[in-house]
Short mmCIF file of C-alpha atoms in Angstrom, two decimals:
data_model
loop_
_atom_site.label_atom_id
_atom_site.label_comp_id
_atom_site.label_asym_id
_atom_site.label_seq_id
_atom_site.Cartn_x
_atom_site.Cartn_y
_atom_site.Cartn_z
CA MET A 198 92.00 77.02 93.58
CA SER A 199 89.26 75.49 95.67
CA GLY A 200 89.68 76.85 99.19
CA PRO A 201 86.95 78.64 101.15
CA GLN A 202 88.61 82.03 100.53
CA ARG A 203 90.70 83.29 97.63
CA GLY A 204 93.09 85.37 99.71
CA TYR A 205 94.18 88.90 100.50
CA CYS A 206 95.02 91.36 97.74
CA LEU A 207 97.11 94.35 98.81
CA ILE A 208 97.06 97.31 96.43
CA VAL A 209 99.70 99.98 97.06
CA ASN A 210 98.77 103.07 95.05
CA ASN A 211 101.33 105.88 95.13
CA PHE A 212 100.19 109.11 93.50
CA ASP A 213 101.48 112.12 95.48
CA PHE A 214 105.27 112.47 95.18
CA SER A 215 105.30 116.22 95.90
CA ARG A 216 107.46 115.71 99.01
CA SER A 217 109.76 113.05 97.57
CA SER A 218 113.53 113.24 97.49
CA PRO A 219 114.71 112.77 94.77
CA LYS A 220 111.91 114.80 93.19
CA LEU A 221 109.43 112.62 91.32
CA SER A 222 106.28 113.62 89.43
CA ASN A 223 102.77 112.88 90.65
CA ARG A 224 101.24 109.84 88.93
CA THR A 225 98.10 111.27 87.37
CA GLY A 226 95.78 108.50 86.16
CA THR A 227 96.74 105.97 88.83
CA GLU A 228 93.32 106.35 90.49
CA VAL A 229 91.80 104.70 87.40
CA ASP A 230 94.10 101.72 87.87
CA GLU A 231 93.19 101.43 91.55
CA GLU A 232 89.47 101.35 90.83
CA SER A 233 89.89 98.81 88.02
CA LEU A 234 92.01 96.55 90.22
CA ARG A 235 89.66 96.84 93.17
CA CYS A 236 86.74 95.85 90.94
CA VAL A 237 88.44 92.88 89.26
CA PHE A 238 90.14 91.36 92.30
CA THR A 239 86.98 91.69 94.39
CA TRP A 240 85.13 89.93 91.56
CA LEU A 241 87.74 87.14 91.68
CA GLY A 242 87.00 86.63 95.38
CA PHE A 243 89.93 88.44 97.00
CA GLN A 244 89.71 90.53 100.16
CA VAL A 245 91.11 93.76 98.74
CA GLU A 246 92.98 96.22 100.95
CA VAL A 247 94.32 99.51 99.56
CA VAL A 248 97.19 101.60 100.91
CA GLN A 249 97.50 105.01 99.27
CA ASP A 250 100.56 107.26 99.08
CA ALA A 251 102.77 104.95 101.10
CA THR A 252 106.29 105.86 102.15
CA SER A 253 108.95 103.20 101.71
CA ALA A 254 108.60 102.30 105.40
CA LYS A 255 104.80 102.08 105.13
CA MET A 256 105.05 99.76 102.14
CA LEU A 257 107.23 97.37 104.12
CA SER A 258 105.14 97.56 107.29
CA SER A 259 101.94 96.93 105.32
CA MET A 260 103.43 93.78 103.81
CA GLU A 261 104.76 92.66 107.18
CA GLU A 262 101.34 93.09 108.81
CA LEU A 263 99.56 91.14 106.07
CA ALA A 264 102.16 88.37 106.18
CA SER A 265 101.60 87.98 109.93
CA ARG A 266 97.95 87.02 109.40
CA ASP A 267 96.66 83.46 109.21
CA HIS A 268 96.43 82.41 105.54
CA ARG A 269 95.60 78.74 106.14
CA ARG A 270 92.09 79.08 104.70
CA MET A 271 93.30 81.16 101.76
CA ASP A 272 94.13 79.89 98.27
CA CYS A 273 96.83 82.43 97.52
CA PHE A 274 98.11 85.97 98.10
CA ALA A 275 98.25 88.92 95.70
CA CYS A 276 100.01 92.27 95.84
CA VAL A 277 99.83 95.09 93.29
CA VAL A 278 102.20 98.05 93.44
CA LEU A 279 101.43 101.22 91.46
CA SER A 280 104.37 103.58 91.74
CA HIS A 281 107.51 105.01 90.22
CA GLY A 282 110.34 102.52 90.04
CA LEU A 283 113.79 101.51 88.96
CA GLU A 284 115.33 98.17 88.12
CA GLY A 285 114.59 95.78 90.97
CA GLY A 286 112.75 98.30 93.13
CA VAL A 287 109.86 100.71 93.59
CA TYR A 288 109.65 104.15 95.19
CA GLY A 289 107.70 105.18 98.24
CA VAL A 290 106.18 108.66 98.10
CA ASP A 291 109.08 109.87 100.26
CA GLY A 292 111.55 108.89 97.52
CA GLY A 293 112.86 105.88 99.43
CA VAL A 294 113.44 102.72 97.42
CA VAL A 295 111.91 99.37 98.36
CA ARG A 296 113.62 96.39 96.76
CA LEU A 297 111.12 93.92 95.34
CA GLU A 298 113.00 90.95 96.78
CA LYS A 299 112.66 92.47 100.25
CA LEU A 300 108.95 93.04 99.71
CA LYS A 301 108.45 89.45 98.59
CA ARG A 302 110.52 88.00 101.43
CA TYR A 303 107.74 88.71 103.94
CA VAL A 304 105.54 86.05 102.32
CA ASP A 305 108.14 83.46 101.30
CA GLY A 306 108.17 79.90 102.59
CA GLU A 307 110.38 80.78 105.53
CA GLN A 308 108.70 83.94 106.81
CA CYS A 309 105.03 83.03 106.19
CA SER A 310 104.37 79.36 106.90
CA SER A 311 100.62 79.58 106.19
CA LEU A 312 101.37 80.54 102.55
CA ARG A 313 103.79 77.67 101.91
CA GLY A 314 102.89 75.85 98.73
CA LYS A 315 100.42 78.56 97.72
CA PRO A 316 100.81 81.05 94.86
CA LYS A 317 102.18 84.46 95.80
CA LEU A 318 101.23 86.84 92.99
CA PHE A 319 102.91 90.23 92.52
CA PHE A 320 101.94 92.73 89.84
CA ILE A 321 104.35 95.66 89.59
CA GLN A 322 103.32 98.77 87.65
CA ALA A 323 106.53 100.80 87.65
CA CYS A 324 109.42 101.68 85.41
CA GLN A 325 112.59 99.61 85.64
CA GLY A 326 114.78 102.35 84.19
CA ASN A 327 114.83 105.23 81.72
CA LYS A 328 115.34 103.31 78.49
CA GLU A 329 112.56 103.49 75.91
CA GLU A 330 111.51 100.17 74.36
CA GLN A 331 111.77 100.55 70.59
CA ALA A 332 109.54 99.04 67.92
CA VAL A 333 110.79 96.69 65.20
CA PRO A 334 108.77 95.61 62.14
CA VAL A 335 107.09 92.19 62.10
CA PRO A 336 104.57 90.67 59.67
CA ALA A 337 101.11 91.83 60.75
CA ASP A 338 98.40 89.26 61.38
CA GLY A 339 95.94 91.37 63.33
CA PRO A 340 94.87 94.92 64.15
CA VAL A 341 97.02 97.19 66.27
CA ASN A 342 95.52 98.70 69.41
CA PRO A 343 94.47 102.36 69.31
CA GLU A 344 97.16 104.85 70.17
CA VAL A 345 96.95 106.60 73.54
CA PRO A 346 98.95 109.48 75.02
CA ALA A 347 101.26 108.31 77.76
CA GLN A 348 103.56 109.20 80.63
CA THR A 349 106.29 107.06 82.15
CA ASP A 350 106.41 105.56 85.63
CA GLY A 351 110.09 106.23 86.30
CA PRO A 352 112.14 109.04 87.92
CA SER A 353 113.25 112.21 85.74
CA SER A 354 126.42 74.33 100.02
CA SER A 355 127.83 71.69 97.66
CA GLY A 356 127.24 67.90 98.12
CA ASP A 357 125.93 64.76 96.53
CA ILE A 358 122.60 64.90 94.74
CA ARG A 359 120.41 62.06 95.90
CA SER A 360 117.29 60.90 94.09
CA ASP A 361 114.69 58.14 94.26
CA VAL A 362 114.71 58.23 98.06
CA ALA A 363 111.40 58.20 99.90
CA SER A 364 110.96 60.85 102.58
CA ALA A 365 108.33 61.29 105.26
CA ILE A 366 108.47 65.10 104.89
CA VAL A 367 107.78 66.92 101.63
CA SER A 368 109.82 70.10 101.30
CA ILE A 369 109.97 72.88 98.72
CA PRO A 370 112.39 75.77 98.14
CA ILE A 371 111.74 78.99 100.09
CA SER A 372 111.37 80.90 96.82
CA ALA A 373 108.84 78.50 95.28
CA ASP A 374 105.39 79.52 94.05
CA PHE A 375 106.07 83.19 93.27
CA LEU A 376 104.85 85.08 90.23
CA THR A 377 106.12 88.60 89.60
CA ALA A 378 104.43 90.26 86.64
CA MET A 379 106.43 93.35 85.71
CA ALA A 380 104.91 96.11 83.61
CA THR A 381 108.10 96.32 81.57
CA THR A 382 111.47 94.71 80.96
CA PRO A 383 114.66 95.64 82.88
CA SER A 384 116.03 99.15 82.28
CA CYS A 385 112.89 100.26 80.42
CA VAL A 386 110.08 102.71 81.12
CA SER A 387 106.40 101.83 81.49
CA LEU A 388 103.65 104.07 80.16
CA ARG A 389 100.62 105.67 81.76
CA ASP A 390 97.64 107.48 80.24
CA ARG A 391 96.64 110.43 82.41
CA LYS A 392 92.93 109.73 81.87
CA LYS A 393 92.72 105.97 81.26
CA GLY A 394 95.41 104.55 83.55
CA THR A 395 98.49 102.51 82.71
CA TRP A 396 98.75 100.29 79.68
CA PHE A 397 99.77 97.23 81.71
CA ILE A 398 97.19 97.39 84.52
CA GLN A 399 94.29 98.21 82.22
CA SER A 400 95.20 95.33 79.90
CA LEU A 401 95.62 93.00 82.89
CA CYS A 402 92.17 93.84 84.24
CA GLU A 403 90.49 93.48 80.85
CA LYS A 404 92.16 90.14 80.12
CA LEU A 405 91.25 88.76 83.56
CA LYS A 406 87.61 89.72 83.01
CA LEU A 407 87.62 88.19 79.54
CA LEU A 408 89.64 84.99 80.06
CA VAL A 409 88.95 83.80 83.62
CA PRO A 410 85.37 82.88 82.54
CA ARG A 411 86.97 80.83 79.73
CA ASN A 412 89.00 78.82 82.25
CA ARG A 413 92.36 80.16 81.10
CA ASP A 414 95.29 79.85 83.52
CA LEU A 415 97.07 82.94 84.81
CA LEU A 416 100.29 82.52 82.81
CA SER A 417 98.38 82.21 79.54
CA ILE A 418 96.38 85.30 80.51
CA LEU A 419 99.61 87.20 81.12
CA THR A 420 100.86 86.08 77.71
CA GLU A 421 97.75 87.69 76.23
CA VAL A 422 98.58 90.84 78.23
CA ASN A 423 102.10 90.78 76.78
CA ASN A 424 100.71 90.65 73.26
CA ASP A 425 98.12 93.33 73.94
CA VAL A 426 100.53 95.85 75.50
CA SER A 427 103.27 95.18 72.94
CA GLN A 428 100.95 96.47 70.19
CA MET A 429 100.10 99.73 71.95
CA SER A 430 101.93 102.90 70.95
CA ASP A 431 102.38 106.45 72.12
CA PRO A 432 101.15 108.98 69.51
CA ASN A 433 103.86 111.38 70.67
CA SER A 434 106.56 108.82 69.84
CA SER A 435 105.57 106.38 67.11
CA ASN A 436 108.57 104.14 67.80
CA MET A 437 108.07 103.82 71.59
CA ARG A 438 106.72 100.52 72.86
CA GLN A 439 106.31 98.62 76.14
CA MET A 440 106.94 94.94 76.84
CA PRO A 441 105.61 93.43 80.10
CA GLN A 442 107.56 90.57 81.66
CA PRO A 443 106.17 87.84 83.92
CA ILE A 444 108.79 86.00 86.00
CA HIS A 445 107.80 83.01 88.08
CA THR A 446 108.73 80.02 90.21
CA LEU A 447 105.23 78.54 90.11
CA ARG A 448 105.09 74.75 90.38
CA MET A 449 101.58 74.41 89.01
CA SER A 450 99.14 76.27 86.80
CA VAL A 451 97.02 78.93 88.50
CA PHE A 452 93.32 78.93 87.63
CA PHE A 453 90.84 81.30 89.25
CA PRO A 454 87.37 79.80 89.81
CA VAL A 455 84.82 81.38 87.49
CA PRO A 456 82.79 83.88 89.56
CA GLU A 457 79.04 83.35 89.64
CA LYS A 458 78.30 86.96 88.69
CA PRO A 459 79.85 89.27 86.09
CA PRO A 460 82.29 91.95 87.32
CA ARG A 461 80.85 95.28 88.38
CA SER A 462 80.94 97.87 85.62
CA LEU A 463 83.33 100.71 86.28
CA PRO A 464 82.09 104.31 86.26
CA THR A 465 84.53 105.18 83.47
CA SER A 466 83.00 102.59 81.17
CA SER A 467 79.59 104.29 81.05
CA SER A 468 78.57 107.62 79.65
CA PRO A 469 77.73 110.34 82.20
CA GLY A 470 74.24 109.92 83.58
CA SER A 471 73.70 106.51 82.02
CA VAL A 472 71.94 103.76 83.92
CA PRO A 473 73.64 100.33 83.99
CA ASN A 474 71.78 97.60 82.13
CA PRO A 475 72.05 94.40 84.23
CA ILE A 476 70.49 92.23 81.49
CA GLY A 477 73.02 93.49 78.98
CA GLN A 478 75.86 92.87 81.43
CA LEU A 479 74.67 89.30 81.99
CA VAL A 480 74.39 88.60 78.25
CA HIS A 481 77.88 90.02 77.70
CA TYR A 482 79.26 87.86 80.53
CA ILE A 483 77.68 84.68 79.09
CA ALA A 484 79.11 85.53 75.68
CA GLN A 485 82.57 85.92 77.21
CA TYR A 486 82.24 82.54 78.88
CA LEU A 487 81.24 80.86 75.61
CA GLY A 488 83.92 82.66 73.63
CA CYS A 489 81.38 84.53 71.52
CA SER A 490 81.30 88.15 70.45
CA ILE A 491 78.36 90.53 70.65
CA LEU A 492 77.86 92.95 67.77
#
């Protein structure tokens, strides 16, 4: 990515489901995810816009409005949805279901010409069903992440093929250049800590902060997220696990330019009343870039 602007990042954060039908629980802890995402994507150079407690209609209208803008100077587009969900869809706070394919259609190659050939990145923090991912034993070659208490984010034409022909117009499929990073696999629940946020989003933010400065591409970063989340466990259910799933039609690797400054520290990462140490933050950032650790 080398354009003058990274792009828009739309964050849809649905917390209050008190008036939903069917009845869904409020998503305590999602505010931590929102703040982490806002911090990291701003650091990466995105223009972040947040929509809170969106109905199904508001989710669609927000995407439609963003898609109608001029993206010619932008490198890409990103959308993060934090909500309850089911396989292939997410819930608005009214209980209405928005199909992910419909959400993505607003920015495909047909509907949004100024994003043609550019990455469209979707990160979906929601359940895809009620099934619990189970653990199976594997040989251990590293430490397992600390256990954290969790909640779930789900509801209680045929023709000849011609090649080697020169053409004056380069064309690509309408569905090209999409990445959809799901918090979990089909039919399964995703897990959320009421105080620390969701496993998937928190791992995503940490891995972006760690690996973008090391010039790692997005798919390899998401593979690290997969590994990280797969080792987490719920202390209330020792056999419950979560497996994120990136799905993509990208035609090239996605690298974010390394920001000149380290990401802003989040309030939750400091002890109450502590004063941030900018020198320490800079040293830590340089160590990340060089692949070193600080003891």
